[in-house]
Short mmCIF file of C-alpha atoms and ligand atoms in Angstrom, two decimals:
data_model
loop_
_atom_site.label_atom_id
_atom_site.label_comp_id
_atom_site.label_asym_id
_atom_site.label_seq_id
_atom_site.Cartn_x
_atom_site.Cartn_y
_atom_site.Cartn_z
CA MET P 1 94.25 87.09 69.33
CA GLU P 2 95.94 90.51 69.29
CA ILE P 3 96.94 90.60 72.97
CA ASP P 4 98.57 87.18 72.90
CA LYS P 5 100.32 88.07 69.64
CA ALA P 6 101.64 91.40 70.99
CA ILE P 7 103.16 89.72 74.03
CA ARG P 8 104.62 86.81 72.09
CA GLU P 9 106.25 89.25 69.65
CA SER P 10 107.65 91.43 72.41
CA ASP P 11 111.19 90.87 73.60
CA ASP P 12 110.39 91.87 77.20
CA ARG P 13 111.12 88.56 78.93
CA ARG P 14 109.87 89.70 82.29
CA LEU P 15 106.55 90.80 80.81
CA LYS P 16 106.21 87.46 79.02
CA ALA P 17 106.77 85.59 82.27
CA LYS P 18 104.18 87.71 84.10
CA TYR P 19 101.72 87.30 81.23
CA ASN P 20 102.17 83.52 81.09
CA ASN P 21 101.64 83.23 84.82
CA ALA P 22 98.49 85.39 84.75
CA ILE P 23 97.10 83.41 81.80
CA TYR P 24 97.84 80.20 83.69
CA VAL P 25 95.85 81.45 86.71
CA ILE P 26 92.96 82.50 84.46
CA GLN P 27 92.95 79.16 82.66
CA ARG P 28 93.00 77.23 85.94
CA ALA P 29 90.07 79.30 87.18
CA LEU P 30 88.17 78.67 83.95
CA ALA P 31 88.88 74.94 84.29
CA LEU P 32 87.72 74.91 87.91
CA TYR P 33 84.56 76.95 87.48
CA SER P 34 81.98 77.06 84.70
CA ILE P 35 81.58 80.31 82.81
CA GLU P 36 78.33 81.07 84.72
CA GLU P 37 80.19 80.68 87.99
CA VAL P 38 82.82 83.34 87.36
CA ALA P 39 82.61 87.13 87.33
CA PHE P 40 85.03 89.97 86.64
CA SER P 41 85.09 93.08 88.81
CA PHE P 42 85.88 95.92 86.42
CA ASN P 43 86.18 99.59 87.32
CA GLY P 44 88.10 101.21 84.45
CA GLY P 45 91.31 101.56 86.52
CA LYS P 46 94.65 100.60 84.97
CA ASP P 47 94.90 97.30 86.83
CA SER P 48 91.42 96.19 85.89
CA THR P 49 92.07 97.31 82.28
CA VAL P 50 95.09 94.98 82.23
CA LEU P 51 92.92 92.23 83.64
CA LEU P 52 90.19 92.77 81.07
CA HIS P 53 92.65 92.12 78.26
CA LEU P 54 94.22 89.18 80.06
CA LEU P 55 90.77 87.66 80.52
CA ARG P 56 90.01 88.18 76.85
CA ALA P 57 93.27 86.41 75.96
CA GLY P 58 92.91 83.74 78.65
CA HIS P 59 89.36 82.89 77.68
CA PHE P 60 90.29 82.77 74.02
CA LEU P 61 93.23 80.42 74.69
CA HIS P 62 91.04 78.30 76.96
CA GLN P 63 88.52 77.90 74.13
CA VAL P 64 91.28 76.92 71.72
CA GLU P 65 92.67 74.41 74.22
CA TYR P 66 89.27 72.77 74.65
CA GLY P 67 88.69 72.73 70.88
CA HIS P 68 85.79 75.22 70.99
CA SER P 69 87.49 77.64 68.64
CA ASN P 70 89.98 77.21 65.84
CA GLY P 71 91.69 80.43 66.80
CA ASP P 72 90.70 82.20 63.57
CA LEU P 73 87.88 84.28 64.98
CA SER P 74 88.42 87.99 64.63
CA ASP P 75 88.65 89.52 68.09
CA ARG P 76 85.82 91.93 67.57
CA GLU P 77 83.44 89.08 66.71
CA PHE P 78 84.08 87.77 70.14
CA THR P 79 81.52 88.70 72.78
CA PHE P 80 83.16 88.77 76.18
CA PRO P 81 81.42 85.90 77.97
CA ILE P 82 82.38 86.58 81.60
CA ARG P 83 79.80 88.38 83.75
CA THR P 84 81.31 91.79 84.50
CA ILE P 85 80.34 93.86 87.49
CA TYR P 86 80.97 97.56 87.99
CA PHE P 87 80.25 99.27 91.31
CA GLU P 88 79.28 102.69 90.12
CA SER P 89 79.62 105.47 92.64
CA PRO P 90 78.64 109.15 92.44
CA SER P 91 82.13 110.00 93.68
CA ALA P 92 83.88 108.20 90.81
CA PHE P 93 85.74 110.42 88.34
CA PRO P 94 83.49 111.00 85.29
CA GLU P 95 86.48 110.08 83.09
CA ILE P 96 86.69 106.70 84.83
CA SER P 97 82.97 106.01 84.46
CA SER P 98 82.89 106.97 80.80
CA PHE P 99 86.03 104.94 80.08
CA THR P 100 84.42 101.93 81.79
CA TYR P 101 81.28 102.20 79.66
CA GLU P 102 83.15 102.89 76.41
CA THR P 103 85.58 100.02 76.94
CA ALA P 104 82.75 97.64 77.76
CA ASP P 105 81.08 98.70 74.55
CA SER P 106 84.23 98.23 72.45
CA TYR P 107 84.91 94.69 73.64
CA GLY P 108 81.40 93.31 73.84
CA VAL P 109 81.38 93.36 77.64
CA GLN P 110 77.92 93.30 79.25
CA LEU P 111 78.19 95.39 82.41
CA ASP P 112 76.15 94.63 85.52
CA ILE P 113 76.00 97.96 87.29
CA LEU P 114 75.82 97.80 91.08
CA ARG P 115 75.06 100.96 93.04
CA GLN P 116 75.46 99.64 96.57
CA ASP P 117 78.60 99.34 98.64
CA PHE P 118 80.87 96.42 97.74
CA LYS P 119 79.66 94.06 100.43
CA SER P 120 75.91 94.55 100.02
CA GLY P 121 76.26 94.54 96.23
CA LEU P 122 78.13 91.23 96.33
CA GLU P 123 75.62 89.72 98.77
CA ALA P 124 72.74 90.56 96.43
CA LEU P 125 74.67 89.36 93.37
CA LEU P 126 75.61 86.03 94.92
CA LYS P 127 72.00 85.42 95.96
CA ALA P 128 70.78 86.04 92.45
CA LYS P 129 73.54 84.35 90.41
CA PRO P 130 75.52 81.12 90.77
CA ILE P 131 78.82 83.02 91.05
CA ARG P 132 81.63 81.23 92.89
CA ALA P 133 84.75 83.11 91.80
CA ILE P 134 85.48 86.76 91.04
CA PHE P 135 88.49 88.04 89.09
CA LEU P 136 90.08 91.16 90.60
CA GLY P 137 92.90 93.44 89.47
CA VAL P 138 94.47 93.50 92.94
CA ARG P 139 98.28 93.76 93.03
CA ILE P 140 100.72 93.00 95.81
CA GLY P 141 101.41 96.65 96.69
CA ASP P 142 97.69 97.45 97.18
CA PRO P 143 96.63 97.87 100.79
CA THR P 144 93.90 95.29 100.23
CA ALA P 145 96.36 92.69 98.93
CA VAL P 146 97.96 92.00 102.30
CA GLY P 147 97.72 88.29 103.02
CA GLN P 148 96.14 87.47 99.64
CA GLU P 149 97.27 84.86 97.15
CA GLN P 150 96.31 84.29 93.53
CA PHE P 151 93.34 82.28 94.77
CA SER P 152 92.04 83.65 98.08
CA PRO P 153 88.63 82.94 99.60
CA SER P 154 86.73 86.13 100.47
CA SER P 155 87.35 87.32 104.03
CA SER P 156 85.09 86.40 106.91
CA GLY P 157 82.11 88.69 107.11
CA TRP P 158 81.95 88.79 103.30
CA PRO P 159 79.73 86.55 101.20
CA PRO P 160 81.57 83.34 100.28
CA PHE P 161 83.38 83.34 96.94
CA MET P 162 86.90 82.82 95.63
CA ARG P 163 88.90 85.97 94.87
CA VAL P 164 91.05 85.26 91.83
CA ASN P 165 93.97 87.69 91.48
CA PRO P 166 95.84 86.87 88.25
CA ILE P 167 98.04 90.00 88.43
CA LEU P 168 98.79 89.82 92.15
CA ASP P 169 102.55 89.59 91.52
CA TRP P 170 102.67 92.34 88.86
CA SER P 171 104.60 95.51 89.60
CA TYR P 172 103.61 99.02 88.55
CA ARG P 173 106.17 98.76 85.74
CA ASP P 174 104.68 95.45 84.56
CA VAL P 175 101.23 97.04 84.30
CA TRP P 176 102.52 99.85 82.10
CA ALA P 177 104.74 97.53 80.07
CA PHE P 178 101.62 95.46 79.30
CA LEU P 179 99.32 98.40 78.42
CA LEU P 180 101.95 100.04 76.21
CA THR P 181 103.13 96.82 74.54
CA CYS P 182 99.57 95.78 73.72
CA LYS P 183 98.72 99.37 72.68
CA VAL P 184 95.34 99.18 74.37
CA GLN P 185 93.42 102.22 75.52
CA TYR P 186 93.47 103.21 79.15
CA CYS P 187 91.62 105.93 81.04
CA GLY P 188 92.88 109.39 80.00
CA LEU P 189 93.42 110.45 83.63
CA TYR P 190 96.60 108.36 83.65
CA ASP P 191 98.04 110.67 81.00
CA GLN P 192 97.37 113.61 83.32
CA GLY P 193 99.57 112.41 86.17
CA TYR P 194 97.11 110.19 88.05
CA THR P 195 98.91 106.97 88.99
CA SER P 196 96.23 105.22 91.06
CA ILE P 197 92.61 106.25 91.02
CA GLY P 198 90.16 106.19 93.91
CA SER P 199 87.30 108.65 94.33
CA ILE P 200 87.17 112.34 93.39
CA HIS P 201 87.44 113.12 97.10
CA ASP P 202 90.67 111.29 97.80
CA THR P 203 92.66 111.35 94.57
CA VAL P 204 94.90 113.98 92.97
CA PRO P 205 97.63 113.71 90.33
CA ASN P 206 100.88 112.29 91.66
CA ALA P 207 103.12 115.21 92.72
CA LEU P 208 106.18 113.21 91.67
CA LEU P 209 105.09 113.64 88.05
CA CYS P 210 104.59 117.40 88.33
CA ILE P 211 106.28 119.64 85.78
CA LYS P 212 106.06 123.34 86.34
CA ASP P 213 104.87 125.11 83.24
CA SER P 214 106.58 128.46 83.81
CA ALA P 215 104.91 130.12 80.80
CA VAL P 216 101.41 129.68 82.16
CA GLY P 217 102.42 129.30 85.80
CA LYS P 218 100.13 126.34 86.31
CA GLN P 219 100.91 122.78 87.14
CA LYS P 220 101.27 120.13 84.49
CA PHE P 221 101.93 116.46 84.98
CA ARG P 222 103.77 113.77 83.08
CA PRO P 223 101.90 110.56 82.20
CA ALA P 224 101.59 107.81 84.79
CA TYR P 225 103.87 105.42 82.93
CA MET P 226 106.77 107.82 83.58
CA LEU P 227 106.70 107.31 87.33
CA SER P 228 110.02 105.56 87.87
CA ASP P 229 109.45 104.29 91.40
CA GLY P 230 106.25 102.26 91.34
CA ARG P 231 106.23 102.11 95.13
CA LEU P 232 105.08 105.73 95.04
CA GLU P 233 102.09 104.88 92.88
CA ARG P 234 99.67 105.83 95.64
CA ALA P 235 101.31 109.18 96.44
CA GLY P 236 98.28 110.92 94.92
CA ARG P 237 95.84 109.05 97.13
CA ALA P 238 94.81 110.56 100.47
CA ARG P 239 95.64 108.45 103.46
CA LYS P 240 92.83 106.39 104.94
CA SER P 241 93.88 107.47 108.42
CA SER P 242 96.42 109.72 110.04
CA LEU P 243 96.48 107.64 113.15
CA ILE P 244 100.15 106.96 113.47
CA ALA P 245 101.84 110.19 112.50
CA GLY P 246 105.44 110.02 113.51
CA ARG P 247 105.56 106.31 114.19
CA VAL P 248 107.81 103.71 112.61
CA PRO P 249 110.11 105.98 110.66
CA ALA P 250 112.95 103.61 110.03
CA VAL P 251 113.17 99.93 109.46
CA SER P 252 116.33 98.16 108.63
CA ASN P 253 117.05 94.56 107.93
CA GLY P 254 120.67 95.43 107.66
CA LEU P 255 120.61 96.11 103.96
CA LYS P 256 117.49 98.10 103.38
CA CYS P 257 115.90 101.05 105.08
CA VAL P 258 112.28 102.06 104.98
CA GLU P 259 111.36 105.59 105.84
CA PRO P 260 107.77 106.68 106.03
CA ASN P 261 107.20 109.97 104.31
CA GLN P 262 107.01 112.52 107.08
CA SER P 263 105.74 115.96 106.19
CA SER P 264 105.98 115.22 102.50
CA LEU P 265 109.58 114.11 102.58
CA SER P 266 108.99 112.45 99.25
CA PHE P 267 107.80 115.72 97.71
CA GLY P 268 111.06 117.43 98.65
CA ILE P 269 109.36 119.80 101.08
CA ILE P 270 111.62 118.77 103.93
CA GLU P 271 115.14 117.48 103.81
CA ASP P 272 115.68 113.87 104.76
CA GLN P 273 118.04 113.79 107.73
CA LEU P 274 117.11 110.43 109.23
CA GLY P 275 118.11 108.36 106.20
CA PRO P 276 121.73 109.62 105.91
CA SER P 277 122.12 109.57 109.69
CA LEU P 278 120.95 105.95 109.90
CA CYS P 279 123.18 104.96 106.97
CA ARG P 280 126.21 106.42 108.78
CA LYS P 281 125.31 104.53 111.94
CA LEU P 282 124.81 101.23 110.11
CA HIS P 283 128.02 101.72 108.19
CA SER P 284 129.93 102.38 111.39
CA ILE P 285 129.06 98.91 112.65
CA GLY P 286 129.76 97.19 109.35
CA TRP P 287 126.48 97.18 107.44
CA LEU P 288 126.03 98.36 103.89
CA VAL P 289 122.72 100.01 103.03
CA SER P 290 121.72 98.92 99.56
CA GLN P 291 118.39 100.68 99.41
CA ILE P 292 116.36 103.33 101.20
CA ALA P 293 112.65 103.28 100.57
CA ILE P 294 110.38 106.18 101.41
CA VAL P 295 106.78 105.23 102.04
CA GLN P 296 103.61 106.98 103.15
CA ASN P 297 103.35 107.43 106.88
CA ASP P 298 100.50 105.00 107.49
CA VAL P 299 100.17 101.49 108.80
CA ASP P 300 99.30 99.96 105.44
CA SER P 301 102.20 101.47 103.53
CA VAL P 302 104.76 100.57 106.16
CA ALA P 303 103.36 97.05 106.48
CA GLU P 304 103.50 96.58 102.71
CA GLU P 305 107.09 97.69 102.49
CA VAL P 306 108.12 95.48 105.39
CA GLU P 307 106.18 92.65 103.77
CA ARG P 308 108.16 93.19 100.58
CA ARG P 309 111.46 93.13 102.41
CA LYS P 310 110.71 90.24 104.68
CA SER P 311 107.61 88.18 104.38
CA MET P 312 105.76 88.88 107.53
CA SER P 313 102.10 88.61 108.34
CA ASP P 314 99.33 91.09 109.13
CA MET P 315 99.44 93.95 111.60
CA VAL P 316 97.61 92.97 114.77
CA PRO P 317 97.06 94.80 118.09
CA ASP P 318 99.81 93.98 120.59
CA GLU P 319 98.78 94.10 124.26
CA GLU P 320 102.27 94.54 125.69
CA TYR P 321 103.06 97.42 123.38
CA LYS P 322 99.65 98.96 124.09
CA GLU P 323 100.54 98.91 127.76
CA TYR P 324 103.72 100.93 127.09
CA LEU P 325 101.80 103.44 125.05
CA SER P 326 99.12 103.84 127.68
CA GLN P 327 101.83 104.50 130.31
CA LEU P 328 103.44 107.03 128.00
CA PHE P 329 100.25 108.89 127.10
CA GLY P 330 98.37 108.45 130.39
CA ASP P 331 94.88 109.97 130.21
CA LYS P 332 95.44 111.09 126.65
CA TYR P 333 95.50 107.47 125.51
CA THR P 334 92.65 107.19 122.99
CA GLY P 335 91.40 104.89 120.28
CA ASP P 336 93.85 106.44 117.84
CA HIS P 337 96.73 105.25 119.96
CA ASN P 338 95.28 101.78 119.85
CA GLU P 339 96.11 101.89 116.16
CA MET P 340 99.70 102.71 117.11
CA ALA P 341 99.83 99.45 119.02
CA ARG P 342 99.31 97.44 115.85
CA LEU P 343 102.47 95.46 115.26
CA PRO P 344 103.40 92.85 112.69
CA GLU P 345 101.98 89.48 113.64
CA GLY P 346 104.64 86.95 114.56
CA ILE P 347 106.65 89.58 116.38
CA THR P 348 109.71 88.07 118.01
CA GLU P 349 110.84 90.66 120.54
CA LEU P 350 110.21 94.02 122.15
CA LEU P 351 113.61 95.49 122.93
CA GLN P 352 113.49 97.45 126.16
CA HIS P 353 116.05 99.89 127.46
CA GLU P 354 116.02 102.33 130.38
CA LYS P 355 116.53 105.27 128.01
CA LEU P 356 113.58 104.32 125.84
CA PRO P 357 110.05 105.42 126.78
CA VAL P 358 108.64 102.81 124.38
CA PRO P 359 110.54 99.65 123.41
CA LEU P 360 111.94 99.07 119.96
CA ILE P 361 110.27 96.44 117.85
CA MET P 362 112.12 93.52 116.35
CA CYS P 363 110.37 91.18 113.98
CA HIS P 364 112.52 88.41 112.60
CA ASN P 365 115.38 90.26 110.95
CA VAL P 366 113.59 93.62 110.84
CA ILE P 367 114.26 96.26 113.49
CA VAL P 368 111.77 99.11 113.72
CA LEU P 369 113.12 102.43 115.00
CA SER P 370 110.43 104.95 115.89
CA ALA P 371 112.47 108.17 115.77
CA THR P 372 110.96 111.30 114.29
CA ASN P 373 114.18 113.32 114.39
CA VAL P 374 117.94 112.82 114.51
CA ASP P 375 118.19 113.29 118.29
CA GLU P 376 115.65 110.56 118.94
CA LEU P 377 117.42 108.38 116.42
CA ASP P 378 120.68 108.82 118.34
CA VAL P 379 119.02 107.72 121.60
CA GLN P 380 117.37 104.70 119.99
CA TRP P 381 120.53 103.72 118.18
CA ASP P 382 122.60 103.93 121.39
CA ALA P 383 120.03 101.80 123.19
CA LEU P 384 120.13 99.26 120.39
CA ILE P 385 123.91 99.04 120.37
CA ASP P 386 123.97 99.03 124.17
CA SER P 387 121.58 96.11 124.42
CA ARG P 388 123.51 94.07 121.85
CA SER P 389 120.76 91.54 122.17
CA THR P 390 120.48 91.02 118.49
CA SER P 391 122.87 88.90 116.48
CA LEU P 392 122.10 91.21 113.56
CA LEU P 393 124.34 93.82 115.14
CA THR P 394 126.96 91.75 116.91
CA SER P 395 128.33 89.52 114.19
CA LEU P 396 129.87 92.14 111.96
CA GLY P 397 133.15 93.96 112.25
CA PRO P 398 133.45 97.56 111.10
CA PHE P 399 134.60 98.59 107.65
CA VAL P 400 138.12 99.75 106.83
CA SER P 401 138.19 102.53 104.24
CA LYS P 402 141.04 103.90 102.14
CA HIS P 403 141.07 106.27 99.25
CA LEU P 404 143.41 107.66 96.62
CA THR P 405 143.05 110.43 94.08
CA THR P 406 144.11 110.59 90.47
CA SER P 407 143.93 113.12 87.67
CA LEU P 408 143.27 110.39 85.07
CA THR P 409 139.95 110.45 83.25
CA ASP P 410 137.04 108.09 83.96
CA ILE P 411 137.72 106.26 80.70
CA GLU P 412 141.37 105.72 81.59
CA VAL P 413 140.60 104.28 85.02
CA ALA P 414 137.56 102.22 83.99
CA GLN P 415 139.38 99.13 82.73
CA PRO P 416 142.00 98.88 85.50
CA LEU P 417 139.23 99.34 88.07
CA SER P 418 137.03 96.62 86.66
CA LYS P 419 139.99 94.22 86.64
CA ILE P 420 140.74 95.00 90.28
CA SER P 421 137.12 94.56 91.32
CA VAL P 422 137.20 91.05 89.81
CA GLU P 423 140.46 90.27 91.61
CA PHE P 424 139.10 91.59 94.95
CA PRO P 425 135.42 90.60 94.99
CA ASP P 426 134.91 91.42 98.68
CA ILE P 427 136.26 94.96 98.44
CA TYR P 428 133.75 97.68 97.55
CA ILE P 429 135.35 100.10 95.13
CA GLY P 430 133.70 103.46 94.46
CA CYS P 431 134.62 106.60 92.54
CA TYR P 432 133.49 110.16 92.81
CA ARG P 433 134.53 113.61 91.67
CA LYS P 434 133.70 116.71 93.70
CA SER P 435 133.72 118.82 90.55
CA ARG P 436 133.66 117.89 86.89
CA THR P 437 137.27 118.94 86.29
CA GLY P 438 138.68 118.09 89.72
CA PRO P 439 140.61 114.92 90.63
CA LEU P 440 138.87 111.54 90.77
CA ALA P 441 138.73 109.97 94.24
CA ILE P 442 138.72 106.17 94.36
CA THR P 443 137.51 104.58 97.60
CA PHE P 444 138.16 101.08 98.85
CA GLU P 445 136.09 99.55 101.62
CA GLY P 446 136.26 96.13 103.18
CA LYS P 447 136.41 94.25 106.43
CA ASP P 448 139.97 92.97 105.98
CA GLN P 449 142.58 95.73 106.25
CA GLU P 450 145.25 93.73 104.38
CA LYS P 451 142.96 93.10 101.45
CA VAL P 452 141.91 96.76 101.29
CA GLU P 453 145.56 97.79 101.18
CA ALA P 454 146.43 95.11 98.61
CA ALA P 455 143.58 96.30 96.36
CA MET P 456 144.78 99.88 96.69
CA GLU P 457 148.36 98.93 95.83
CA ALA P 458 147.23 96.88 92.86
CA ILE P 459 145.21 99.77 91.46
CA SER P 460 148.06 102.24 92.08
CA LEU P 461 150.37 100.00 90.04
CA LYS P 462 147.88 99.68 87.22
CA LEU P 463 147.19 103.42 87.15
CA SER P 464 150.87 104.33 87.13
CA SER P 465 151.37 102.09 84.09
CA VAL P 466 148.49 103.97 82.41
CA VAL P 467 150.26 107.27 83.26
CA LYS P 468 153.50 105.91 81.74
CA GLN P 469 151.71 104.80 78.57
CA ILE P 470 150.14 108.26 78.23
CA SER P 471 153.45 110.07 78.69
CA LEU P 472 155.29 107.83 76.21
C1 LIG J 1 84.61 92.06 93.95
C2 LIG J 1 85.15 92.54 95.24
C3 LIG J 1 85.42 91.64 96.25
C4 LIG J 1 85.92 92.05 97.47
N1 LIG J 1 86.18 91.13 98.44
C5 LIG J 1 86.65 91.54 99.65
C6 LIG J 1 86.94 90.62 100.69
O1 LIG J 1 86.77 89.42 100.56
N2 LIG J 1 87.41 91.10 101.85
C7 LIG J 1 87.62 92.44 102.05
O2 LIG J 1 88.06 92.82 103.13
N3 LIG J 1 87.37 93.34 101.09
C8 LIG J 1 86.88 92.91 99.90
N4 LIG J 1 86.64 93.83 98.91
C9 LIG J 1 86.83 95.25 99.21
C10 LIG J 1 88.12 95.72 98.64
O3 LIG J 1 89.20 95.17 99.35
C11 LIG J 1 88.10 97.24 98.71
O4 LIG J 1 88.83 97.71 97.66
C12 LIG J 1 88.66 97.80 100.00
O5 LIG J 1 87.80 97.42 101.04
C13 LIG J 1 88.88 99.30 99.93
O6 LIG J 1 87.85 99.92 99.27
P1 LIG J 1 87.78 101.52 99.18
O7 LIG J 1 89.20 101.97 98.90
O8 LIG J 1 86.88 101.79 98.03
O9 LIG J 1 87.27 101.98 100.49
C14 LIG J 1 86.13 93.43 97.69
C15 LIG J 1 85.86 94.34 96.68
C16 LIG J 1 85.38 93.92 95.46
C17 LIG J 1 85.10 94.91 94.37
N1 LIG J 2 84.14 100.31 91.78
C1 LIG J 2 84.59 99.10 91.46
N2 LIG J 2 83.87 98.28 90.66
C2 LIG J 2 84.34 97.07 90.30
N3 LIG J 2 85.53 96.59 90.71
C3 LIG J 2 86.29 97.35 91.50
C4 LIG J 2 85.88 98.64 91.91
N4 LIG J 2 86.87 99.18 92.67
C5 LIG J 2 87.85 98.25 92.73
N5 LIG J 2 87.50 97.16 92.02
C6 LIG J 2 88.32 95.95 91.83
O1 LIG J 2 89.43 96.04 92.70
C7 LIG J 2 90.65 96.05 91.91
C8 LIG J 2 91.70 96.88 92.60
O2 LIG J 2 91.31 98.24 92.61
P1 LIG J 2 92.43 99.34 92.45
O3 LIG J 2 91.80 100.67 92.61
O4 LIG J 2 93.58 98.99 93.31
O5 LIG J 2 92.95 99.08 90.96
P2 LIG J 2 92.52 99.79 89.63
O6 LIG J 2 91.37 100.69 89.90
O7 LIG J 2 92.30 98.75 88.59
O8 LIG J 2 93.80 100.67 89.26
P3 LIG J 2 94.36 101.94 90.04
O9 LIG J 2 95.27 101.38 91.09
O10 LIG J 2 95.10 102.70 89.02
O11 LIG J 2 93.23 102.71 90.65
C9 LIG J 2 90.25 96.55 90.55
O12 LIG J 2 91.18 96.18 89.55
C10 LIG J 2 88.89 95.88 90.41
O13 LIG J 2 89.04 94.52 90.06
MG1 LIG J 3 91.39 102.25 91.45
#
């Protein structure tokens, strides 16, 4: 089986682990349900293309395991036995529709075409067929994945069936690693900068892949697999709603910051001022920021990112917060603002302060700051520090920083520095050069002043012995 062989021969250990897990889920589903009771929801997108090939491999391995095949069958002799449904829509990209049909043809997939909306189509299908489980190419970053597991019953209000999500835990990189390793065809739109494909009305190529072709003066895009930050996969998809513009700009659990993309921050149209400002503030009270994430400014994207950082449940309307908003907006308080009152379920505290028109939100170890500019951030930060009601902020002492400069080259300082960083594991050592030929500045940061000074002395000694060796 060519897919199984390609993965086994690859030396990408992460991909192998993801593949094995997905195959395990598929095989469990095939053991739990008969072949007539399962269906595959295929739409020609990259995730469902991955799933198609996983299902081909999973079914093949299942057959071998149960002794129905000796494993010698050529893949093309194999008719794909799982009922496959495609919800065809007039607003689908023609490239996606034709890829879906062509792929089905190539792999012996019999397509059941449904032309209703998802819910009505599934209701009709489940009445007519004994289907009990449906395979979907949903992944954890998708807005619809929130709260789902690899086996998740359909939601209430939907006909009853089991949603089986074998690639739920796959990242954007995993998807591309699989498609490229297995050398399978995918829809050509992904080579034109599309990174996630919805309808023709809400999808454009991902601006992060744009290359300006100066000769012709028109835009060109790199292929989807070149997008380095998979979290921005949906940057080419229009937002479902613009209900909460300006809300929830910064979330920090002490080590990570999430910043919704305001006014196309992520496209470089405006300069990010909140991120650096918040980093400085966190640093001043002893926190290190290890990551800043920029996400779309909508409820789903923020919830997903928070979910990734700290497992937290769905966004639900919060009455107390709604009350604050209605006081703030008075008569202008509309349905849209109701959306703004959606907070993560399991919220632990609303942090009130006289200087804040609306309280800050704290959920477990995540603090949500709702500033839209640096001035507002200052006010919210002061209120947060002032209240000191969170142990997140109180337990840490500030950093002590020292630095020295040297005219030695990077290569000459590399070895002494790595020795010192082993000797002083709790001191953060960094290097930077303001210009390529200028002196190298070495910074030392830590909570214990004596240790910072000891590390600096130790490196000075080591560097001066390098200088002596050079001058000898
Ligand atoms: C086979 C299948 C099963 C689905 N099951 C559910 C479900 O149980 N609950 C739900 O809220 N949406 C379900 N959906 C809808 C998807 O979550 C859908 O992608 C989402 O509502 C957004 O669709 P849109 O982006 O096309 O508007 C299902 C869709 C498909 C194709
Ligand atoms: N029109 C459709 N017909 C059948 N299944 C669908 C349809 N739209 C979505 N699905 C199912 O939902 C899954 C998730 O859709 P989603 O759009 O997130 O992924 P994709 O289309 O496979 O890839 P991409 O994120 O690149 O668009 C699909 O993999 C597929 O299983
Ligand atoms: Mg899609």
